[in-house]
CSV table of C-alpha atoms in Angstrom, one decimal:
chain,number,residue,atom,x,y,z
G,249,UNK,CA,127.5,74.8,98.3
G,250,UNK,CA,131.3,75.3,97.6
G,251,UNK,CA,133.5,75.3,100.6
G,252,UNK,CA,134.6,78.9,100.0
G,253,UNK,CA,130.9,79.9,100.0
G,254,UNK,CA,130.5,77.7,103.1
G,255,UNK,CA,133.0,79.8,104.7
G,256,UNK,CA,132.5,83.6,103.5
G,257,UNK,CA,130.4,84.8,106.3
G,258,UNK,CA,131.2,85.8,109.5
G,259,UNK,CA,128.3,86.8,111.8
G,260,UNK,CA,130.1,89.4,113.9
G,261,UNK,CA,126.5,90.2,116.3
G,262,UNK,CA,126.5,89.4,119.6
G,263,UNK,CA,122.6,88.7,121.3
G,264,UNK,CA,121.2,92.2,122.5
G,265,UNK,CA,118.7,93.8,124.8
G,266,UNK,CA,116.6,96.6,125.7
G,267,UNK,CA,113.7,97.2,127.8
G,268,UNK,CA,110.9,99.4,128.2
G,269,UNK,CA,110.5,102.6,130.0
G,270,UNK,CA,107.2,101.3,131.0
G,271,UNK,CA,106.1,98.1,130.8
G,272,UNK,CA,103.4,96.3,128.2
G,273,UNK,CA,100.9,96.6,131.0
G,274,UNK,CA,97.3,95.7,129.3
G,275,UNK,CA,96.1,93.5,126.3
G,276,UNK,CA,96.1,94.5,122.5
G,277,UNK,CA,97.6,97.4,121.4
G,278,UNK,CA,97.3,99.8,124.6
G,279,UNK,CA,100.1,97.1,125.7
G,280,UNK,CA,102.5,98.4,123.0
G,281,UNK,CA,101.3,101.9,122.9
G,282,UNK,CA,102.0,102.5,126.9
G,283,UNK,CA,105.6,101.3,126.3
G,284,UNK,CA,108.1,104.2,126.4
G,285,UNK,CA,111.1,104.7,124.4
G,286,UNK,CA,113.7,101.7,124.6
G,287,UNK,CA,116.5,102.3,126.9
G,288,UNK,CA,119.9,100.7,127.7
G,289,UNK,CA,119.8,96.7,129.6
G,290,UNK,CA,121.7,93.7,130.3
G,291,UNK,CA,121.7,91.4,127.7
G,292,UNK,CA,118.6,89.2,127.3
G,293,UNK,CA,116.6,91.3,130.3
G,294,UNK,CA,113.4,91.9,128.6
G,295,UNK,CA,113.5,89.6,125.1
G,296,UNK,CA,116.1,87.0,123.9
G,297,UNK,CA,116.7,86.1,120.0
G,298,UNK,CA,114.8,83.3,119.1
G,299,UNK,CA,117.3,81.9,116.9
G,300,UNK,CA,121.5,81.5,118.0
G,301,UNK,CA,123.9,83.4,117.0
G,302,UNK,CA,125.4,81.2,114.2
G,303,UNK,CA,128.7,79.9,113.8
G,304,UNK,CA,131.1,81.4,110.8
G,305,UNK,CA,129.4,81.1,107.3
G,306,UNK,CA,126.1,81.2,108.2
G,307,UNK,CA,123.0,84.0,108.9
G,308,UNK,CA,121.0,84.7,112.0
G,309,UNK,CA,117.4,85.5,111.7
G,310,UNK,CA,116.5,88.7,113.5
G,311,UNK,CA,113.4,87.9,115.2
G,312,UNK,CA,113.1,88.8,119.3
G,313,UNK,CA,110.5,87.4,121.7
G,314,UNK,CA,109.4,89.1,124.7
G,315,UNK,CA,110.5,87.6,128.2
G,316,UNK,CA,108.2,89.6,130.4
G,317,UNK,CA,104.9,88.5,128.5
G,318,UNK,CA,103.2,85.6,129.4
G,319,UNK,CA,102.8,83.5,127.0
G,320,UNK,CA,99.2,81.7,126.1
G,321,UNK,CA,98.1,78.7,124.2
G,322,UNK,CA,94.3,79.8,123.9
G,323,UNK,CA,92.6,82.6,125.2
G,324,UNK,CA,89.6,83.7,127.1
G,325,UNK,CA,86.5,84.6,125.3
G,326,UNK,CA,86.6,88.4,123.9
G,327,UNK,CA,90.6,88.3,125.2
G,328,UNK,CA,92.9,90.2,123.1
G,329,UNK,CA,96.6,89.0,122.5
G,330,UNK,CA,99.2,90.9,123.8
G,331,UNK,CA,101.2,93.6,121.3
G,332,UNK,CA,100.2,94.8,118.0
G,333,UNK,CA,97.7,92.6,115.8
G,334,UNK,CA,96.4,93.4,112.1
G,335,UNK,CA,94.0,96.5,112.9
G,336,UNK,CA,96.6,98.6,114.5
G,337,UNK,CA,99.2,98.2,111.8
G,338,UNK,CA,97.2,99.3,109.0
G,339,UNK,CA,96.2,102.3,111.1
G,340,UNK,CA,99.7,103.0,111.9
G,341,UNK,CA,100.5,102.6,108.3
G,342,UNK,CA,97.5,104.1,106.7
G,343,UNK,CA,97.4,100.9,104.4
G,344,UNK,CA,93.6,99.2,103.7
G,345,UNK,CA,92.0,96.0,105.9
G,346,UNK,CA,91.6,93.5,102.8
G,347,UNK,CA,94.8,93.9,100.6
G,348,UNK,CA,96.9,91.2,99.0
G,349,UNK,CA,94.6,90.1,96.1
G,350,UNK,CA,96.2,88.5,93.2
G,351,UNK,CA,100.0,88.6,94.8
G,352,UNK,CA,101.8,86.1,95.8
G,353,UNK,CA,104.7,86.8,98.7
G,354,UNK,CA,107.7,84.3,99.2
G,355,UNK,CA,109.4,83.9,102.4
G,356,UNK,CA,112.4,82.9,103.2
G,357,UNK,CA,113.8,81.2,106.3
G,358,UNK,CA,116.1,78.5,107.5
G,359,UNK,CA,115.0,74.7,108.7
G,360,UNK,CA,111.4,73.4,109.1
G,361,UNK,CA,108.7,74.7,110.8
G,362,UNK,CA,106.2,71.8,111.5
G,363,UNK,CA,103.5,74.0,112.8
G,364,UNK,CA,103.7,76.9,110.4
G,365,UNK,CA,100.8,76.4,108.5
G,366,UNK,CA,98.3,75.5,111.9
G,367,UNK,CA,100.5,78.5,113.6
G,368,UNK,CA,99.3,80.9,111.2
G,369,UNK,CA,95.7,79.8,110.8
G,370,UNK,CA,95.5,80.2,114.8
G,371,UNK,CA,96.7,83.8,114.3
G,372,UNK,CA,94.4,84.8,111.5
G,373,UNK,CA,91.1,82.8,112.7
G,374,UNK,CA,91.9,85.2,116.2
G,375,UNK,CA,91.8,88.6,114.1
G,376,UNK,CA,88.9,87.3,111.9
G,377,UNK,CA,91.4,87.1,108.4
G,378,UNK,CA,90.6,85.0,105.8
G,379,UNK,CA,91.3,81.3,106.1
G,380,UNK,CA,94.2,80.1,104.1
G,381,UNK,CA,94.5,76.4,103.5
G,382,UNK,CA,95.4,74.9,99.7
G,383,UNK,CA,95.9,77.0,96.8
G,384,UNK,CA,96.5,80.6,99.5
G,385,UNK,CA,99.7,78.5,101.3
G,386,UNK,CA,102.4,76.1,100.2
G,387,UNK,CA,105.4,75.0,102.0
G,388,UNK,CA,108.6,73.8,100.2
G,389,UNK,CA,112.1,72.8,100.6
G,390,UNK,CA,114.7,74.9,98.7
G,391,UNK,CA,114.8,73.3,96.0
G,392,UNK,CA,110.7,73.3,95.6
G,393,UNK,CA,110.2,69.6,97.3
G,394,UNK,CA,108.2,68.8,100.2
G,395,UNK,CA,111.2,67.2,101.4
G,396,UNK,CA,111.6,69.6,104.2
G,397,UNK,CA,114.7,70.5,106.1
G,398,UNK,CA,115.8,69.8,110.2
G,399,UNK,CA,113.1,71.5,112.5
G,400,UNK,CA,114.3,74.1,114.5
G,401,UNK,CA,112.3,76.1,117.4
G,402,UNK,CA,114.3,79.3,116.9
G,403,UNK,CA,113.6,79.6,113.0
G,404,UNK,CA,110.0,78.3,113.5
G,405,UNK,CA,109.5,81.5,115.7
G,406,UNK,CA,110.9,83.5,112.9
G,407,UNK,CA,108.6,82.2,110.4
G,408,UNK,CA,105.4,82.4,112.8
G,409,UNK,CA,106.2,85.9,112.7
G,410,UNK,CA,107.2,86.4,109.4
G,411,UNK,CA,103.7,84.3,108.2
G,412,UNK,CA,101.8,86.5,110.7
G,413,UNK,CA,102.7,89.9,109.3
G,414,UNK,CA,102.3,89.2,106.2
G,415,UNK,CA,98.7,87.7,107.3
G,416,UNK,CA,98.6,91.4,109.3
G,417,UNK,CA,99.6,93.4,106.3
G,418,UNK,CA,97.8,91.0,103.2
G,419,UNK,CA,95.1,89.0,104.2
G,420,UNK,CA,94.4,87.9,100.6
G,421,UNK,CA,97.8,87.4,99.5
G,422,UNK,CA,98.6,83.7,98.4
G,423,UNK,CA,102.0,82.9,100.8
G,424,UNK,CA,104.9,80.8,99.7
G,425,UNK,CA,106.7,79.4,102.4
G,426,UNK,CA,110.9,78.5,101.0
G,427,UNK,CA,112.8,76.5,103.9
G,428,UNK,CA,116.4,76.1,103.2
G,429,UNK,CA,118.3,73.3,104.3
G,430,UNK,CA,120.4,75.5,106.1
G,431,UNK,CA,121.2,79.1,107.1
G,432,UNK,CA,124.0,79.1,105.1
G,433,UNK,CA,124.0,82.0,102.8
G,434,UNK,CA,124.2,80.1,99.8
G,435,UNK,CA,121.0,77.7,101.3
G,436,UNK,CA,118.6,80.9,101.5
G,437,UNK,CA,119.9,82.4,98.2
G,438,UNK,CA,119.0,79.1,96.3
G,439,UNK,CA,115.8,79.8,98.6
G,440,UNK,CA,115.1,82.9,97.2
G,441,UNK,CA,115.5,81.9,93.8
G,442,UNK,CA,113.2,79.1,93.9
G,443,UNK,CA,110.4,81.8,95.5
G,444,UNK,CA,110.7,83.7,92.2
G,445,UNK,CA,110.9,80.4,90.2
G,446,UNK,CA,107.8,79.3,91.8
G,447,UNK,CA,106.5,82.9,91.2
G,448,UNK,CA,106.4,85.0,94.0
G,449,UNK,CA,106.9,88.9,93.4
G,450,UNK,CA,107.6,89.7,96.8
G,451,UNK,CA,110.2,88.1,98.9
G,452,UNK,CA,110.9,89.2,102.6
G,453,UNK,CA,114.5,88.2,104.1
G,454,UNK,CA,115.0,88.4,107.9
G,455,UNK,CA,117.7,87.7,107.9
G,456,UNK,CA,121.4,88.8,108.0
G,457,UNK,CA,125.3,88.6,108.5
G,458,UNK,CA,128.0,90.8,108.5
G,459,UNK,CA,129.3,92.1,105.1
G,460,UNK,CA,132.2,89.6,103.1
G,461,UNK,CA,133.9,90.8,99.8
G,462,UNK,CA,132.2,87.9,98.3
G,463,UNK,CA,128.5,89.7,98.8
G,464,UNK,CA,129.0,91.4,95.5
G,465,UNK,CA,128.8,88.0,94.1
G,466,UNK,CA,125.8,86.6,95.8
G,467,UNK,CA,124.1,90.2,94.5
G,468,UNK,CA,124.4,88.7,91.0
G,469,UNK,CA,123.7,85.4,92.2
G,470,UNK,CA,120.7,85.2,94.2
G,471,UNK,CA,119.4,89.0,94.2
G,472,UNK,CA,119.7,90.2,91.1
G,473,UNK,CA,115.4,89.7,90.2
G,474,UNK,CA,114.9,92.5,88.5
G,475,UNK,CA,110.6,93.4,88.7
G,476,UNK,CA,110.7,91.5,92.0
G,477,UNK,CA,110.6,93.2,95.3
G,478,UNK,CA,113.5,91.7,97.5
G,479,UNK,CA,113.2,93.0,101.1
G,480,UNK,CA,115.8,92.2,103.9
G,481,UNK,CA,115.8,93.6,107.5
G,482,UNK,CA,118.5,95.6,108.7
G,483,UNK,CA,120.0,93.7,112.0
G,484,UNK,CA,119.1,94.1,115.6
G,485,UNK,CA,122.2,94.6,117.1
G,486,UNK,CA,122.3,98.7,116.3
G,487,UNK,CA,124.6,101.1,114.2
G,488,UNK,CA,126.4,98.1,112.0
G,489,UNK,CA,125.3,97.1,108.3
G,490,UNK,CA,124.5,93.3,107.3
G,491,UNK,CA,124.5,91.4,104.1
G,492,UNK,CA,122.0,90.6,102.7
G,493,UNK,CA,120.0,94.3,103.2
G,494,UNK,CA,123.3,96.0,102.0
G,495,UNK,CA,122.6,94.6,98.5
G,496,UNK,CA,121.8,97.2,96.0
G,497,UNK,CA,118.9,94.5,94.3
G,498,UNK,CA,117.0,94.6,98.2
G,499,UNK,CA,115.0,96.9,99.9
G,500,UNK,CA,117.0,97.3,103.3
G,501,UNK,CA,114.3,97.8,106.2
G,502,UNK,CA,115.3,99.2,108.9
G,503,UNK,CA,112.9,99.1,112.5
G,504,UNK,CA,111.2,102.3,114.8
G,505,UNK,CA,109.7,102.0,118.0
G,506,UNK,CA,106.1,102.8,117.1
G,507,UNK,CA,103.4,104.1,119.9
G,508,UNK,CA,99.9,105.7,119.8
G,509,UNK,CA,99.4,109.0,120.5
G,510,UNK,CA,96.9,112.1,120.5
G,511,UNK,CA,98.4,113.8,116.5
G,512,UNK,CA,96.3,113.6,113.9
G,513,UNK,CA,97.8,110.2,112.8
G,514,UNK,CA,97.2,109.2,116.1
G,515,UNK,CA,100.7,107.3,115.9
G,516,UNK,CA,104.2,108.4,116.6
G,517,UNK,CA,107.5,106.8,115.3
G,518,UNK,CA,111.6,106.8,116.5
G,519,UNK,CA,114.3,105.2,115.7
G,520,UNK,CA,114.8,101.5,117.7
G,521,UNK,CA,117.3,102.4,119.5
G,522,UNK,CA,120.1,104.0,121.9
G,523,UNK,CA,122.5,106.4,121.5
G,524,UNK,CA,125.0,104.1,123.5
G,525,UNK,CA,124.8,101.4,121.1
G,526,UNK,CA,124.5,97.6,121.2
G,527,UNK,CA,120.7,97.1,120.6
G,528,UNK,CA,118.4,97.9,118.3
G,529,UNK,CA,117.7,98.8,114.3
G,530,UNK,CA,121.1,98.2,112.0
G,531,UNK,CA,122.4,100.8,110.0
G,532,UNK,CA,125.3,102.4,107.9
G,533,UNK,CA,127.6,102.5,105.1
G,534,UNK,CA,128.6,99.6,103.6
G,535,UNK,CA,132.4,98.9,102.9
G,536,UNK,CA,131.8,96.5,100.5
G,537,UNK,CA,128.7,97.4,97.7
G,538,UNK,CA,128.9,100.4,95.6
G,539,UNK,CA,126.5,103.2,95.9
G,540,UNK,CA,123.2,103.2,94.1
G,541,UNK,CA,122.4,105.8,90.9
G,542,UNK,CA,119.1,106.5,93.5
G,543,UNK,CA,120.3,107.4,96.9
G,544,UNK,CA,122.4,110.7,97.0
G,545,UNK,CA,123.3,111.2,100.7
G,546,UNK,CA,126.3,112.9,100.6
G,547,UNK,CA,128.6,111.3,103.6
G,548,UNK,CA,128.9,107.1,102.6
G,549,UNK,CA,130.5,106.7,99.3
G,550,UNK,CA,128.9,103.4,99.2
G,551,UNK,CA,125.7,101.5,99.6
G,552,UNK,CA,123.4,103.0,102.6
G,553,UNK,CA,121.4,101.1,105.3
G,554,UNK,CA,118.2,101.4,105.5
G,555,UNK,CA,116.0,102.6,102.3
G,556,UNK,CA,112.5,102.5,104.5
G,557,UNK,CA,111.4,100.8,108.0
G,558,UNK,CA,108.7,99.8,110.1
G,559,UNK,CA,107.7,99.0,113.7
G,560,UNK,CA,110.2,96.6,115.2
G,561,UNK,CA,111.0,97.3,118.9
G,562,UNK,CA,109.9,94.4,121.0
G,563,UNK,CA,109.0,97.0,123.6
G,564,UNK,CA,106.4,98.1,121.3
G,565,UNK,CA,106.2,94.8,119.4
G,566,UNK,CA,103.4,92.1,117.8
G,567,UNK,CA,101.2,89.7,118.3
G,568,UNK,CA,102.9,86.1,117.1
G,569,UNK,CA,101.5,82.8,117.8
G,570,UNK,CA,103.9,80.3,117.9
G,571,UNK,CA,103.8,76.9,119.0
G,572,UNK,CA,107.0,75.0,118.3
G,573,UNK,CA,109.0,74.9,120.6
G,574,UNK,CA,107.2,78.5,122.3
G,575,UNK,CA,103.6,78.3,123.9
G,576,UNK,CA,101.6,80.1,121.6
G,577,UNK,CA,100.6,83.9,121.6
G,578,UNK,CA,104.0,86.1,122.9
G,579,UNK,CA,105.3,89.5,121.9
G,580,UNK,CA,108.1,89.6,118.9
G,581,UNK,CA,109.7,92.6,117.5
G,582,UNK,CA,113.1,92.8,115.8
G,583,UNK,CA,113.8,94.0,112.1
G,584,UNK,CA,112.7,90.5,111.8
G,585,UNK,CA,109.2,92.4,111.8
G,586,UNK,CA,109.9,94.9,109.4
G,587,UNK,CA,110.9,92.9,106.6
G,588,UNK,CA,107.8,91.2,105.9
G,589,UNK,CA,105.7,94.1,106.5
G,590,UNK,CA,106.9,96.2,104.3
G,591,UNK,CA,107.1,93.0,101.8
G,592,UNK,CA,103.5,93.0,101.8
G,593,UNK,CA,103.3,97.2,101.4
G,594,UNK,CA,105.2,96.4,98.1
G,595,UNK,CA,102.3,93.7,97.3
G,596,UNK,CA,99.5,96.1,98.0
G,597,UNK,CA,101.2,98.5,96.3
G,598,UNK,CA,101.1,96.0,92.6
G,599,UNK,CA,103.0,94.5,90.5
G,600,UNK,CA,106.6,96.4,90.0
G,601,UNK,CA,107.2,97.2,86.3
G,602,UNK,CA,109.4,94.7,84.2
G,603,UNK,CA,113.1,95.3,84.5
G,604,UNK,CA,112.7,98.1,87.7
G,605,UNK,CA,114.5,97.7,90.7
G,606,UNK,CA,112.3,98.3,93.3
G,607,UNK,CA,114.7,99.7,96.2
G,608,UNK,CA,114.6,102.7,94.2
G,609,UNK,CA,110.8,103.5,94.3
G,610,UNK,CA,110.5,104.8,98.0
G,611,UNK,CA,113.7,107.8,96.7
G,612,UNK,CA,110.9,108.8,93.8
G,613,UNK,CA,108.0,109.5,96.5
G,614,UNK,CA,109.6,111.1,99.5
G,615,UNK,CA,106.1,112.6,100.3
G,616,UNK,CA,104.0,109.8,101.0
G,617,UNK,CA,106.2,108.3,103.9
G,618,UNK,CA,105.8,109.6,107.4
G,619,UNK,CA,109.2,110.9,107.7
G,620,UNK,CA,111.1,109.7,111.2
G,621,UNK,CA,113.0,112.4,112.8
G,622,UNK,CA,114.0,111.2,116.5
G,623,UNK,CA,116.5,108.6,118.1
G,624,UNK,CA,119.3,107.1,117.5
G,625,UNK,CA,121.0,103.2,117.0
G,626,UNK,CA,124.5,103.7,117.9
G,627,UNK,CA,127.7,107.2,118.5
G,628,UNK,CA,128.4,108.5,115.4
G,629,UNK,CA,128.7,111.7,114.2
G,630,UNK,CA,126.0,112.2,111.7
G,631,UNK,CA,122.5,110.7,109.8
G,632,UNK,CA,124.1,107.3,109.4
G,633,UNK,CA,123.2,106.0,113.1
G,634,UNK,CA,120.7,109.3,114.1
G,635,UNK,CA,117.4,110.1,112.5
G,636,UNK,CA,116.5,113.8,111.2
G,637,UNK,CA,114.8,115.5,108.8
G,638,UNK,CA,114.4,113.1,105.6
G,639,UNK,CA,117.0,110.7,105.1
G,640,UNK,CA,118.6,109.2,108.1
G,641,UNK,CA,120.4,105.2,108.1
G,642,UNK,CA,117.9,103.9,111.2
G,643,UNK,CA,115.0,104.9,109.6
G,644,UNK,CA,116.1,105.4,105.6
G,645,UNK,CA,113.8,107.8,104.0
G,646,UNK,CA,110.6,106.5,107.1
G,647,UNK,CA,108.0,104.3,107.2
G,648,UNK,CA,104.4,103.4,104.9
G,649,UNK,CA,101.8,106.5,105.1
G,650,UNK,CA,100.0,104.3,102.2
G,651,UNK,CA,100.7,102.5,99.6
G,652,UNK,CA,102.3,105.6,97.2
G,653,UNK,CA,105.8,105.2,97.8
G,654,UNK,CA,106.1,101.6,96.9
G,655,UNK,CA,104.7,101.8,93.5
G,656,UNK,CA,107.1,102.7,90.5
């Protein structure tokens, strides 16, 4: 890590909140489908960030925990965890129940989660998944050792998440799990380099800082994988864009608030989000990365934030079970959530073509995305912080209805 690497990023997010017009008041997924559209709250009211906002240089993950859910170690018999588990997602997303077969799907975080591998057998054994011990699961170190790195509560409860959606999204998926020593951004570069080295086609990022000139840099450096999907979530702090989503190699995810209803998809989508600002999906026009040769909105001259999203409102968040340094099943949201579920879209979708870039399959399929066209992240004046008709920056071009729009 060079010093001026050590130094380049600023995280300029502060810790944000929002809360529920109604409260997650039952088990399962009528918790999260009761809950009303997000609304304006003193910070930390209804979740917290499970990881700090990091000092100068370094990422924060974007993972949020509930505060008004209990939290359980085990359940009753026939309970149901709190928030969103596998079922309702691939309803929501009109994806199948048993996907994943033959991909493999890095992820990358910062520090050690000691529990991750028990954490995530808890969470699948509960929804009846497949098991996945040796040969589905590996855990390494960035540079591919089991030397691991410093535990850390806050990024353990962003990899339980991150582990559980893709569990959610593909069951049969084999899982490669890349701790970097730090959350520096050159630590979970390296870290996504050795998840393609070690041969992982799909690599989810939630992660993110503010944008630096040096990001064009770190594109060629550690996101440059052409054939490999690269997802990264957009931020959690509203209308703002982070590194590393703003890189033209990634698929930037952007996060709805996601509830059943009574339309024939039987779900309904908006933008995570308020108009005031301060909370919810990122979003924008970057100042520092050039525009793409596949996205054609007329009003950023450079790269836009998001290209797709999915569900990531705490308020109508997912099941996690966690149990360093948290007290097993809880409530997360946060573009956190996003990221690896629409990783594991990508895997269900196949194998990307040699030499694509992936980020530009989702512009060649419009159609078979349920298009989000309410709410709003932040006050601007146009698409880049308010959802409408087709493109919008909270919501990009909207989220999975099936696999078609992640295939080139």
């Amino acid at each position: 890590m060079t010093t001026t690497s050590a130094r380049r990023r600023r995280i300029q997010r502060t810790a944000g909140a929002v809360v529920s017009a109604v409260a997650l008041i039952s088990a399962g997924m009528a918790t999260a489908a009761t809950a009303g559209a997000a609304t304006p709250a003193g910070h930390g009211q209804d979740y917290k960030r499970v990881c700090s906002v990091a000092k100068p240089g370094f990422a924060a993950c974007n993972a949020l925990e509930r505060t008004n859910v209990v939290q359980k170690m085990a359940l009753s018999p026939n309970a149901t965890p709190d928030g969103y588990g596998p079922s309702d997602l691939t309803s929501a997303y009109n994806l199948p129940t048993d996907g994943g077969a033959g991909q493999t799907i890095g992820i990358v975080d910062a520090q050690d989660d000691p529990n991750a591998a028990s954490d995530m057998a808890a969470y699948r054994a509960q929804y009846g998944l497949p098991a996945c011990g040796d040969g589905c699961f590996s855990k390494v170190a960035e540079d591919g050792s089991t030397n691991y790195p410093t535990a850390d509560s806050g990024w353990a409860g962003e990899i339980s998440l991150d582990l559980d959606m893709v569990s959610a999204i593909a069951p049969n998926a084999h899982i490669i799990l890349v701790e970097a020593t730090s959350a520096n951004m050159d630590d979970l570069g390296a870290s996504v380099n050795e998840a393609v080295s070690l041969g992982a086609g799909f690599i989810s990022n939630s992660y993110g800082g503010s944008e630096d000139s040096s990001d064009t840099s770190a594109d060629s450096q550690y996101f440059n994988h052409p054939g490999t999907v690269i997802t990264a979530s957009a931020g959690d702090d509203g209308y703002g864009v982070e590194y590393p989503a703003a890189s033209p190699g990634v698929t930037a995810v952007g996060g709805t608030s996601l509830s059943q209803d009574s339309s024939s998809r039987g779900w309904s989508e908006s933008v995570w989000g308020s108009s005031s600002g301060g909370e919810g999906t990122g979003s924008g026009c970057s100042t520092i990365e050039p525009k793409p040769s596949w996205q054609t909105d007329a009003d950023c001259s450079g790269r836009t934030v998001a290209d797709v999203s999915a569900v990531a409102d705490p308020n109508t968040g997912v099941a996690v079970y966690d149990t360093y340094g948290a007290s097993g099943w809880n409530v997360y949201g946060g573009t956190s959530a996003a990221s690896p579920i629409i990783a594991s879209v990508y895997a269900l979708a196949g194998t990307p073509s040699s030499g694509s870039n992936p980020a530009s399959f989702p512009y060649a399929n419009t159609g078979a995305l349920n298009d989000v066209t309410s709410g709003s992240n932040g006050d601007c004046s146009d698409y880049l912080c308010t959802a409408g008709s087709g493109y919008d920056g909270p919501t990009g071009l909207g989220t999975p209805n099936g696999t078609a729009a992640f295939t080139g």
